[in-house]
Tab-separated table of C-alpha atoms (C1' of nucleotides) in Angstrom:
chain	number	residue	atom	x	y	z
A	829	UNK	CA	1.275	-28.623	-17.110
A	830	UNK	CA	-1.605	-26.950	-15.791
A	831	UNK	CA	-4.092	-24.908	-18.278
A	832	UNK	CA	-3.480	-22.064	-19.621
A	833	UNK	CA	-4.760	-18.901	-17.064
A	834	UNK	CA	-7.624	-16.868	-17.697
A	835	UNK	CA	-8.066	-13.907	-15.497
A	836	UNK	CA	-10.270	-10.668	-15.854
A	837	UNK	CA	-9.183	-7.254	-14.538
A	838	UNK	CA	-12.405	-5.295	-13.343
A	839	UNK	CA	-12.137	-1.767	-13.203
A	840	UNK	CA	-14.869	0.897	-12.556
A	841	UNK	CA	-14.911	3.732	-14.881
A	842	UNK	CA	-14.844	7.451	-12.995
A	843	UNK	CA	-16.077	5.488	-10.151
A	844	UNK	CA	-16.979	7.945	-7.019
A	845	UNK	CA	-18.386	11.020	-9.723
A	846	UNK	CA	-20.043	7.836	-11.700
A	847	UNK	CA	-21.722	7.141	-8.534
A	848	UNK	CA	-22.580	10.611	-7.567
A	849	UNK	CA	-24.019	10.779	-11.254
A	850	UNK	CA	-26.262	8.087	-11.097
A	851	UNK	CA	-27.795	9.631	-7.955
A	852	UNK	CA	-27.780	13.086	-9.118
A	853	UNK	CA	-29.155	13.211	-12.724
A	854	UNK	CA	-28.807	16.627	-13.039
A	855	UNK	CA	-25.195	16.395	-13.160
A	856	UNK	CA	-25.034	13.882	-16.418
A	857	UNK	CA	-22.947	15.076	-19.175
A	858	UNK	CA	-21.177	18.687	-17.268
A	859	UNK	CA	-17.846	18.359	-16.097
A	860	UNK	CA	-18.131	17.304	-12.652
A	861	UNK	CA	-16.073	15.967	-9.333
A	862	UNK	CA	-15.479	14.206	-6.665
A	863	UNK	CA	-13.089	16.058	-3.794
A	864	UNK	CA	-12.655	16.071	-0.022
A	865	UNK	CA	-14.337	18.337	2.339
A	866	UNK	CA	-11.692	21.157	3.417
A	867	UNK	CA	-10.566	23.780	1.318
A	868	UNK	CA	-7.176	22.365	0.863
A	869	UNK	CA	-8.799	19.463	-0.753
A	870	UNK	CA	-7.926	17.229	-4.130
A	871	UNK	CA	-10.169	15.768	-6.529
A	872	UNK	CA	-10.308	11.719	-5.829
A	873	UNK	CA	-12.626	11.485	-8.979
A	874	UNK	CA	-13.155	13.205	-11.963
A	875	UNK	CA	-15.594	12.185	-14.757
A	876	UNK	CA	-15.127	12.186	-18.743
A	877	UNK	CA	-16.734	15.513	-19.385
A	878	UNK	CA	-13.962	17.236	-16.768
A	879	UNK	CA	-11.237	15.554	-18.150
A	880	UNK	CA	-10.912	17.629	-21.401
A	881	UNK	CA	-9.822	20.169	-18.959
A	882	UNK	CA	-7.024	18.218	-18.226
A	883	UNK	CA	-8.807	17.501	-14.800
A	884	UNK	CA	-7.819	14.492	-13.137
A	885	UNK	CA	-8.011	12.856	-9.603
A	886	UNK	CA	-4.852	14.011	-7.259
A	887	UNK	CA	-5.210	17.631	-8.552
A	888	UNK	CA	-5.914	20.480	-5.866
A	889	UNK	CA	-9.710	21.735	-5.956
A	890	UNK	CA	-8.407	25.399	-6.264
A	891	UNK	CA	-6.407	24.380	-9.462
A	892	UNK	CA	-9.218	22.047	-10.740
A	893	UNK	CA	-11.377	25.594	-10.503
A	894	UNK	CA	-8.946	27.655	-12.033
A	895	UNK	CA	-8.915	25.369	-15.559
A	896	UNK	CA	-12.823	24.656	-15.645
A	897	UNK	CA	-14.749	27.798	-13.475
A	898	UNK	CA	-18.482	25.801	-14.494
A	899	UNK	CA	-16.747	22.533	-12.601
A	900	UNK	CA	-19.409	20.881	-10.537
A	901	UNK	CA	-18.191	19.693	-7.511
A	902	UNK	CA	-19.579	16.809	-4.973
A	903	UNK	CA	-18.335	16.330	-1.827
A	904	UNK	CA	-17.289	12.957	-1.576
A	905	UNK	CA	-19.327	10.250	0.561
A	906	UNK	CA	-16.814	7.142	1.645
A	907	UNK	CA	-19.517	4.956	2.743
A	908	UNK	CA	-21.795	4.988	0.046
A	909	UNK	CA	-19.092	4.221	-2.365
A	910	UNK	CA	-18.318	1.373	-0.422
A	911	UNK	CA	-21.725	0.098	0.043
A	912	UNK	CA	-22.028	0.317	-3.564
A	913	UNK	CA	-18.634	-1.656	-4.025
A	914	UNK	CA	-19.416	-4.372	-2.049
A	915	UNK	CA	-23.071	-4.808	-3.639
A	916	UNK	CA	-20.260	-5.255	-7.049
A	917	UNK	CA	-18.072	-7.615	-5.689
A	918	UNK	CA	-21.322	-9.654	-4.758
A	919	UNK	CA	-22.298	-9.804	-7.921
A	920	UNK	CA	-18.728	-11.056	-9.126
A	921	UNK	CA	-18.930	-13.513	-6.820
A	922	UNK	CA	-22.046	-15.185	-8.700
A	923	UNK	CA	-19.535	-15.430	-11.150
A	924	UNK	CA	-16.770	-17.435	-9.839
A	925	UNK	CA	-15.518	-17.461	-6.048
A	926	UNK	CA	-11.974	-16.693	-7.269
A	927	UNK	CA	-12.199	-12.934	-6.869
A	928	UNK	CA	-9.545	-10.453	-5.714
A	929	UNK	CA	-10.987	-7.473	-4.162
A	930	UNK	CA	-7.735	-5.616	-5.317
A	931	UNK	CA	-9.033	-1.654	-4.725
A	932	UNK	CA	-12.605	-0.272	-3.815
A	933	UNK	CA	-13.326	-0.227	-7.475
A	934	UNK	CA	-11.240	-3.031	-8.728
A	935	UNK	CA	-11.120	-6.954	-8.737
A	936	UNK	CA	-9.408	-9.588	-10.536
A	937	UNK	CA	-11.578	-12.587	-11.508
A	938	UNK	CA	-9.395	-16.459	-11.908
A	939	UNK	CA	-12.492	-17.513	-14.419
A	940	UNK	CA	-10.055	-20.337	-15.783
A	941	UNK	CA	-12.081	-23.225	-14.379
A	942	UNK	CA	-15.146	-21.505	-14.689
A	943	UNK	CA	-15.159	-21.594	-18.820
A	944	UNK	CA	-17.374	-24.856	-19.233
A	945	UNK	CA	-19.923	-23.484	-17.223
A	946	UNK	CA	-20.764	-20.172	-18.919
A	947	UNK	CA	-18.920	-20.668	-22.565
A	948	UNK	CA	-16.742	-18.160	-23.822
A	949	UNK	CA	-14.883	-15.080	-21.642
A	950	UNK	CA	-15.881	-12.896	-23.579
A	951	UNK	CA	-19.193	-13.911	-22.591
A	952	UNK	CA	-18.859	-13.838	-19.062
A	953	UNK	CA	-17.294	-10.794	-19.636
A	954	UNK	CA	-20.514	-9.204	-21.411
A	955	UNK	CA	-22.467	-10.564	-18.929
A	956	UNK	CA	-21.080	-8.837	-15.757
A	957	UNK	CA	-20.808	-5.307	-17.302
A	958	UNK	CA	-24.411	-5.958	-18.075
A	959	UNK	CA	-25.572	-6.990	-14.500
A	960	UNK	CA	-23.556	-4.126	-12.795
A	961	UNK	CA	-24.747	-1.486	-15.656
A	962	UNK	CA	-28.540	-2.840	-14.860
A	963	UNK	CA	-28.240	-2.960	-10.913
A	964	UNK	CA	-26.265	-0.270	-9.929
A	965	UNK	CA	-26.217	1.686	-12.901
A	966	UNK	CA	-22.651	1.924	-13.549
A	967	UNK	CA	-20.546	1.171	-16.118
A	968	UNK	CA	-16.926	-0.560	-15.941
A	969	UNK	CA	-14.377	-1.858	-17.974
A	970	UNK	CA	-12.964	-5.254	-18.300
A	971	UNK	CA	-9.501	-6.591	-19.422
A	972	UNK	CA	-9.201	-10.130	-20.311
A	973	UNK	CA	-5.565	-12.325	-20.192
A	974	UNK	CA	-3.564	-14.706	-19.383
A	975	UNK	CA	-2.460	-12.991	-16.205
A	976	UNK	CA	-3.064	-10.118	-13.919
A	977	UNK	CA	-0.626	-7.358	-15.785
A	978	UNK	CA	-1.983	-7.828	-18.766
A	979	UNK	CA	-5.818	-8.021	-17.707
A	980	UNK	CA	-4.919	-4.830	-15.912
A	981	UNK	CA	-3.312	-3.516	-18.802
A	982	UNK	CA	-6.315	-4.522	-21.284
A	983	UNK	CA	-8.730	-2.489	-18.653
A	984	UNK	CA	-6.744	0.546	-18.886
A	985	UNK	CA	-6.410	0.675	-22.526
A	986	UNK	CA	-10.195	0.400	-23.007
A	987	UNK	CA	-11.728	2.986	-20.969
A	988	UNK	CA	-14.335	3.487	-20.224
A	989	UNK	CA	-16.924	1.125	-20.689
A	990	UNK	CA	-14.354	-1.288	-22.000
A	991	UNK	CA	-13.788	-4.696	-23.217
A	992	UNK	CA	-10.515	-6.218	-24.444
A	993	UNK	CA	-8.989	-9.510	-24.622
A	994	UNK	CA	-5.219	-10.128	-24.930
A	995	UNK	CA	-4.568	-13.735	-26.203
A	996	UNK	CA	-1.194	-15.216	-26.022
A	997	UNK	CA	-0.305	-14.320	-29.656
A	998	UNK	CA	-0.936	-10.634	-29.258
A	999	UNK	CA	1.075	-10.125	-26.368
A	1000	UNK	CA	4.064	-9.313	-28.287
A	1001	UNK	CA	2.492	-6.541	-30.794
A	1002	UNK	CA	0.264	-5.056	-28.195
A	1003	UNK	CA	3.729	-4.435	-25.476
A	1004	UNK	CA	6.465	-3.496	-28.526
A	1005	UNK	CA	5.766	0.247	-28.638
A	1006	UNK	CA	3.737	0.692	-25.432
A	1007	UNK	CA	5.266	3.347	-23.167
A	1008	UNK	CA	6.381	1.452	-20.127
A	1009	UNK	CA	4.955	4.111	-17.929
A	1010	UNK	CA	1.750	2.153	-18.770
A	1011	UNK	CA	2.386	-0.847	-16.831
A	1012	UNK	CA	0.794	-1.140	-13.484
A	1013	UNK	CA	3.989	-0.681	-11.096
A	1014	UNK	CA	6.376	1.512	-13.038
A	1015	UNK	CA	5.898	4.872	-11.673
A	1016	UNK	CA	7.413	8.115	-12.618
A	1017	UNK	CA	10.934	7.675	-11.000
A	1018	UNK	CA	11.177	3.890	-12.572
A	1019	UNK	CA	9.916	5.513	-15.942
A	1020	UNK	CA	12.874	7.928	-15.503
A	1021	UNK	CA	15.661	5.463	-14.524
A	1022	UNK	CA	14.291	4.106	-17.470
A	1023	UNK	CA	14.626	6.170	-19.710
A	1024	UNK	CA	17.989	6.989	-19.131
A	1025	UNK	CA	18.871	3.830	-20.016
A	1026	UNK	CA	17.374	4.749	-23.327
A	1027	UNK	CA	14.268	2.394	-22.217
A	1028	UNK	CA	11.259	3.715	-23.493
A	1029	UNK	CA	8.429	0.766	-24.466
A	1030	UNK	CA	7.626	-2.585	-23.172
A	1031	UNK	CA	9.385	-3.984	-26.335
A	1032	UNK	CA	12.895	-2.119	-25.440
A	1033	UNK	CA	12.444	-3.405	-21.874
A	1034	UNK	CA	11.845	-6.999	-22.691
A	1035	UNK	CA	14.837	-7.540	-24.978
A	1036	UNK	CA	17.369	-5.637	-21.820
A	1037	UNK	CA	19.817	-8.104	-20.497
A	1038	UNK	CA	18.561	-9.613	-17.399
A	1039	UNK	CA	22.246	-8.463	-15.743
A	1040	UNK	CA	21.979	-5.073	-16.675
A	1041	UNK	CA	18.349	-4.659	-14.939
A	1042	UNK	CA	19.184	-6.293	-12.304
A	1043	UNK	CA	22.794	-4.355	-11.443
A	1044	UNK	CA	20.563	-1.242	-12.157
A	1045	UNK	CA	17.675	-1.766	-9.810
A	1046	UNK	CA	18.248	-4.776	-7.818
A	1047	UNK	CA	15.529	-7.578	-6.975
A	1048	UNK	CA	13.038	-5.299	-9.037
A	1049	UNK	CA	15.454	-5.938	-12.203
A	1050	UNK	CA	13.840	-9.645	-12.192
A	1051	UNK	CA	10.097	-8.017	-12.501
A	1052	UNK	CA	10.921	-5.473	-14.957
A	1053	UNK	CA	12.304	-8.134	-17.488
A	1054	UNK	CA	9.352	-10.529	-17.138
A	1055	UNK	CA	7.206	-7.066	-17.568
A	1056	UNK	CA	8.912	-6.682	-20.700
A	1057	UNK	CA	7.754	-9.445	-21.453
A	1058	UNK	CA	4.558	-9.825	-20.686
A	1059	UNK	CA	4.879	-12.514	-18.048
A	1060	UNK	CA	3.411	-12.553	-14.748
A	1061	UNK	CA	2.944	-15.533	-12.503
A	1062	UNK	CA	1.660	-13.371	-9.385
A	1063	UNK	CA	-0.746	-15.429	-8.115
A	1064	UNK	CA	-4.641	-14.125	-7.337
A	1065	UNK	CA	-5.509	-14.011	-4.098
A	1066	UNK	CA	-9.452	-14.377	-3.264
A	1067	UNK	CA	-10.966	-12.197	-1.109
A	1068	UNK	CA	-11.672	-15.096	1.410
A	1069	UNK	CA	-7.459	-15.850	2.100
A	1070	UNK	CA	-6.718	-11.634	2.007
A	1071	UNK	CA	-4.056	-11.053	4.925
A	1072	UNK	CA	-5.030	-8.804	8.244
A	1073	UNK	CA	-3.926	-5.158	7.384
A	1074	UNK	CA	-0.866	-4.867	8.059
A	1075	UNK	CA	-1.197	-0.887	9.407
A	1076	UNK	CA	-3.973	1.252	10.474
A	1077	UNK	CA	-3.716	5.468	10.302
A	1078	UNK	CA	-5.221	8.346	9.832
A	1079	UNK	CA	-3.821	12.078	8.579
A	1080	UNK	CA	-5.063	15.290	8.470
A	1081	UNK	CA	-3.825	18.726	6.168
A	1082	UNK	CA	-4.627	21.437	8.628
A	1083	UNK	CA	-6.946	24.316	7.193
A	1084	UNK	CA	-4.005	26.523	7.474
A	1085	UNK	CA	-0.232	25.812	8.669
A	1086	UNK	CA	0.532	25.927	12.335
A	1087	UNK	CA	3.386	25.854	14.873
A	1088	UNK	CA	0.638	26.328	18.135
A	1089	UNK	CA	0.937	23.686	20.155
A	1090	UNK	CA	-2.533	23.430	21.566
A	1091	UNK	CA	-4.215	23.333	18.189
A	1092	UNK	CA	-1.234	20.565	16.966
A	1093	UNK	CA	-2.324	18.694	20.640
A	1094	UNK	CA	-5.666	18.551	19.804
A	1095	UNK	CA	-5.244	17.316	16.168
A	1096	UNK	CA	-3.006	14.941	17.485
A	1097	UNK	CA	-5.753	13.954	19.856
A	1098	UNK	CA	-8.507	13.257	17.181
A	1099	UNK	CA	-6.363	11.162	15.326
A	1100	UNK	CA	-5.119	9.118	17.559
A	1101	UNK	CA	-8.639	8.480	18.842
A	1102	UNK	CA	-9.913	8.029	15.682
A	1103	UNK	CA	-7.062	4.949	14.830
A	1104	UNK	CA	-8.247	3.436	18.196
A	1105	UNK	CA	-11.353	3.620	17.529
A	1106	UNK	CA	-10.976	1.628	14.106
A	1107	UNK	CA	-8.497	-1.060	15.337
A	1108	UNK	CA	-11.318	-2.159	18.474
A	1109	UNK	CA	-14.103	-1.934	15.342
A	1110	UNK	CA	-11.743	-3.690	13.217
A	1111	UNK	CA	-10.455	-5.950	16.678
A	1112	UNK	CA	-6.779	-4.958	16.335
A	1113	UNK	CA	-3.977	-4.377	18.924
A	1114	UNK	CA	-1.201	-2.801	17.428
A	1115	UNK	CA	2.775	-2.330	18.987
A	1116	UNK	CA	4.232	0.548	16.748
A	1117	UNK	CA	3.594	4.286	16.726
A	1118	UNK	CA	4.517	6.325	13.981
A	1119	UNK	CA	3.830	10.008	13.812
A	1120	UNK	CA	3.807	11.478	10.375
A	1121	UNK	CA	4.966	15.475	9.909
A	1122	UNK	CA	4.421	17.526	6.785
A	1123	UNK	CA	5.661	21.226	7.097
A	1124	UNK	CA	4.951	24.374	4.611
A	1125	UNK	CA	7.178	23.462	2.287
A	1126	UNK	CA	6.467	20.104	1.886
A	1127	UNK	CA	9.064	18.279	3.587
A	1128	UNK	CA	7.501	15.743	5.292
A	1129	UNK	CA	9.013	13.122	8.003
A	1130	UNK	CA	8.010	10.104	9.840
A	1131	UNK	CA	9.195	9.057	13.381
A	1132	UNK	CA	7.815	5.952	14.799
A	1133	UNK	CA	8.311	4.465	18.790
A	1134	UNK	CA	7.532	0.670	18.899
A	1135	UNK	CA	5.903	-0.218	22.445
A	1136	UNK	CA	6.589	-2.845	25.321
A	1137	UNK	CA	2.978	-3.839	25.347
A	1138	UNK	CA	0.786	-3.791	22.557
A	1139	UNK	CA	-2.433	-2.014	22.739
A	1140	UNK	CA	-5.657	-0.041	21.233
A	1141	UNK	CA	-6.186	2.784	23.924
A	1142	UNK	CA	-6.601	6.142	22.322
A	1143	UNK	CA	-5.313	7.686	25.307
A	1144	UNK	CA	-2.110	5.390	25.357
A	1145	UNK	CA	-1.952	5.940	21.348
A	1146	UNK	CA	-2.010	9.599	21.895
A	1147	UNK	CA	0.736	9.732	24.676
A	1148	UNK	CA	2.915	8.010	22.715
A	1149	UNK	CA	2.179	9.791	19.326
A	1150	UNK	CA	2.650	13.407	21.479
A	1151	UNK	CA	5.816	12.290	23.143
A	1152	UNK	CA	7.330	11.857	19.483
A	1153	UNK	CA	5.884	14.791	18.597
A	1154	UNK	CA	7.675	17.037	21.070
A	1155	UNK	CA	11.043	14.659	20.475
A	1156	UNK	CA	11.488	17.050	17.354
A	1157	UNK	CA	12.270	20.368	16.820
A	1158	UNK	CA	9.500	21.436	14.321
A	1159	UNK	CA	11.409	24.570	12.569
A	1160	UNK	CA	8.499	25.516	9.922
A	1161	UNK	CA	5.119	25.921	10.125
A	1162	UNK	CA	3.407	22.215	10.469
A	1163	UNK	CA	0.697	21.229	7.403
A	1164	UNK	CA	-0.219	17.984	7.570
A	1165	UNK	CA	-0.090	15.741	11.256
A	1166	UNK	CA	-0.312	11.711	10.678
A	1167	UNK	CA	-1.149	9.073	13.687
A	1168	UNK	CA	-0.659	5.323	12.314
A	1169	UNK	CA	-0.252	2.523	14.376
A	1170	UNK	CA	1.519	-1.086	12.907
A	1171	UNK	CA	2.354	-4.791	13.750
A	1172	UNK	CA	-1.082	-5.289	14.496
A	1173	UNK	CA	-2.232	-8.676	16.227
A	1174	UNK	CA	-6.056	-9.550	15.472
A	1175	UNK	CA	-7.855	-9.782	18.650
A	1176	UNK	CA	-8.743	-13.079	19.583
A	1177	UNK	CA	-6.227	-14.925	17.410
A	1178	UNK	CA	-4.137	-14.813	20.936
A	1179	UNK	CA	-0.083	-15.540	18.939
A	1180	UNK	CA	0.145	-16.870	15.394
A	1181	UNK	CA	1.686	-19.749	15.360
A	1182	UNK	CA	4.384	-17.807	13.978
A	1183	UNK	CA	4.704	-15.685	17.136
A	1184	UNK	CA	4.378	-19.073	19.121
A	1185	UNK	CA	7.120	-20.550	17.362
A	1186	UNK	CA	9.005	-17.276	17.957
A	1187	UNK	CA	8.071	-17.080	21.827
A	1188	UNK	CA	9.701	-20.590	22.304
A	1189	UNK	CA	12.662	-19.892	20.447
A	1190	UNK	CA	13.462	-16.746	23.003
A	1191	UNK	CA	12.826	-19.085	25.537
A	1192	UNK	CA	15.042	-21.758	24.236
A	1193	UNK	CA	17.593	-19.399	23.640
A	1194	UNK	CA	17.011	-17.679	27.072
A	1195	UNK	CA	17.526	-21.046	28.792
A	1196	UNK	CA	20.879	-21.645	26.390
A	1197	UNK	CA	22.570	-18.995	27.707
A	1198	UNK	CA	21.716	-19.538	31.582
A	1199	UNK	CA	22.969	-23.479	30.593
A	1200	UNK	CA	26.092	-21.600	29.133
A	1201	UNK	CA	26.646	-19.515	32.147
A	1202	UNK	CA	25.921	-22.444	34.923
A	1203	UNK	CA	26.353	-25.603	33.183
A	1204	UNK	CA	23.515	-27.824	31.643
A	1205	UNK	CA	20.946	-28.770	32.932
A	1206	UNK	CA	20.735	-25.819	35.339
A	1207	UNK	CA	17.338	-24.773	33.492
A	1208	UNK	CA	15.106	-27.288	31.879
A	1209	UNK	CA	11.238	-27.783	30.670
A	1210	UNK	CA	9.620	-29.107	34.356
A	1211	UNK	CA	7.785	-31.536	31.896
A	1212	UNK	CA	11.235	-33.514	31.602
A	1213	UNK	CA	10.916	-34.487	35.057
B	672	DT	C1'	0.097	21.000	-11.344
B	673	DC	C1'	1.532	24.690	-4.724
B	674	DT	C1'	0.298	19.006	-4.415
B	675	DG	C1'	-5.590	14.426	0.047
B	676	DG	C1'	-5.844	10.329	2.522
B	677	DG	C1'	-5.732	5.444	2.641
B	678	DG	C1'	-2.422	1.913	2.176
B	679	DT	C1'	1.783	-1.769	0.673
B	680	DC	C1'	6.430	-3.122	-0.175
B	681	DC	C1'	11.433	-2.396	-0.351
B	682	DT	C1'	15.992	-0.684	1.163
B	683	DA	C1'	19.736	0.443	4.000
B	684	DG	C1'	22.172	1.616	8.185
B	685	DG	C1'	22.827	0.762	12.990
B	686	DA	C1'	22.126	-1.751	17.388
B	687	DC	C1'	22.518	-5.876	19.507
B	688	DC	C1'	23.310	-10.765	20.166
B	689	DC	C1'	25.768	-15.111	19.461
C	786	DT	C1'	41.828	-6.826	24.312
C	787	DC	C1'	41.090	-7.235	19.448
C	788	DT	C1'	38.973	-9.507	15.643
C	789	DG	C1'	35.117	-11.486	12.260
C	790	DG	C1'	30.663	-12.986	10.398
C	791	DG	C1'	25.693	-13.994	10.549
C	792	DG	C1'	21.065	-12.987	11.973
C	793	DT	C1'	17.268	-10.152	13.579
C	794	DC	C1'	15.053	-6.072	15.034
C	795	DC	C1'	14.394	-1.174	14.807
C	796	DT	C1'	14.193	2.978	12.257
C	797	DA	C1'	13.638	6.386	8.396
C	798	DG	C1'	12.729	7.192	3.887
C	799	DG	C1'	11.109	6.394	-0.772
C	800	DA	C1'	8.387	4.445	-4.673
C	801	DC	C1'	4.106	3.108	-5.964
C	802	DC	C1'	-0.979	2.416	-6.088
C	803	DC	C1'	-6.090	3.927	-5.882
DNA sequence: TCTGGGGTCCTAGGACCC
DNA sequence: TCTGGGGTCCTAGGACCC
């Protein structure tokens, strides 16, 4: 029986407009935000002073506007948030090397084995908001419990500049009447299906027979119950044993909607070069192509051409991504064009062994069937001999 | 609420092979 | 020629997250 888990859930509060703040004094306690650079852009960040508005990130700039006119707004700078990130996750690492990098402002910490070393959690907990508050000037929020849901949970219910431990005990009181659209995973539609089924809380969810979750919503049934419940035995995976991305892409909302070709081309163009030119910074080759298509009214479709040989040529990305393009009819205006490019093969790390294993096979089986055809022995390994 | 851009995982049907 | 079952890959779409 191993020991009882302890893990932290990390979670920066407002974290792009906190950053902007902390750069830009002037901006401290207005309603201010973070959004993207065209007009057609969202708000990726709001911070506490917007969100009496009812301001939050996802909502269009124009609407955002409309419900707060005095709104400050900040064009949003990827890199330095980050920079700023990783400077973070450094300073969790002093901490213990079991750290998840789970988002750019999010980590789990596994501080189980770590407790002799620096007493309580609660105390290690105290003393990382205080080293990021007093080097980067930020504030976060921390959720402390036996697993990952419920350390994410605590987080979330604290915020911002949170603290809150869940101990084993609690679990029970602290899920009975929470809304299970709380629960990191259960999304609007899930919420719904829920409902229906005259689910409402964690508590209602927990006692639901196992059968009918599972007859309702398959495989996920399983991980809804043990929500329920409170359990969660996903383990954390440090930032040291993360898996290679599995997909690389980029997509662009045009300024205004479009059916001319030569403008579509030329997006089409950029995007594709700007994928390539990720996967050889990242070192990928990739063998899939899938084109992404959003018209005016929102319908949006995905068509995707895997390749004979894998590559990272922007040209080659781009031929491919066009010839899908003009494979479809396109009867409405075009918004939003998407280049991503999957089953991506780190450069250098010639075939996992995987792949190897795989290669072999089709060759054993290859060799089976010529046997089959010609009698045994017709094709063997030249070793044998 | 006229709705960005980066991802991951899951499902389900059809092709194809044995 | 017709039949069946299992496995894998490809494809498209959808839910969810930050």
């Amino acid at each position: 029986m191993r020991n009882e888990r302890t893990i932290f859930h990390i979670d920066m509060d407002a974290f792009f407009i906190s950053v902007e703040e902390r750069d830009r004094p002037w901006i401290r306690g207005k309603p201010a935000a973070v959004c993207g650079s065209s007009s057609r852009s969202v708000i990726t960040s709001a911070n506490y002073q917007a969100r009496p508005f009812g301001i939050h990130a996802g909502m269009s700039v124009k609407e955002a506007k409309r419900r707060c006119p005095s709104l400050i707004l900040v064009e949003g700078d990827h890199s330095k948030y980050t920079e700023t990130a990783s400077r973070i996750f450094t300073i969790l690492k002093g901490f213990t090397p079991l750290v998840e990098v789970a988002s750019i402002d999010e980590a789990y910490l596994d501080i189980t084995d770590s407790l002799l070393l620096f007493c309580s959690p609660l105390h290690i907990a105290q003393g990382i908001k205080e080293r990021i508050r007093k080097e980067e000037g930020l504030t976060c929020s921390i959720g402390i419990a036996p697993n990952k849901m419920l350390a994410k949970l605590g987080s979330r219910l604290k915020k911002p500049d949170g603290l809150m431990v869940i101990h084993k005990e609690e679990i029970g009181e602290i899920l009975k009447d929470l809304p299970v659209e709380k629960l990191h995973g259960i999304g609007p539609k899930l919420a719904e299906s829920l409902k229906s089924l005259g689910i409402f809380t964690c508590g209602e969810l927990g006692r639901t027979p196992l059968t009918l979750l599972t007859k309702r919503f398959g495989v996920i049934g399983e991980r809804l119950k043990e929500m329920g419940l409170g359990k969660d035995e996903t383990p954390l995976i440090p930032f040291d044993q993360k898996e290679e991305a599995k997909s690389i892409g980029h997509s662009v909302t045009l300024e205004e909607d479009t059916l001319d070709p030569q403008k579509l081309k030329k997006v089409l163009f950029q995007l594709s070069e700007k994928v390539s030119r990720r996967m050889r910074k990242e070192g990928y080759y990739g063998k899939r192509v899938t084109l992404t298509v959003r018209y005016c009214d929102f319908y949006t479709l995905t068509k995707q051409k895997t390749l004979s040989e894998e590559t990272h040529s922007g040209s080659e990305i781009f031929r491919h991504s066009l010839e899908i393009f003009e494979s479809l009819s396109h009867p409405k205006p075009i918004r939003l064009l998407g280049v991503t490019v999957s089953l991506l093969r780190k450069e250098g790390v010639q075939l996992s062994l995987f792949e190897k294993k795989e290669k072999r096979e089709s060759l054993l089986k290859a060799m089976d069937r010529i046997n089959d055809r010609f009698g045994d022995w017709t094709l063997t390994w030249a070793g044998l001999y």
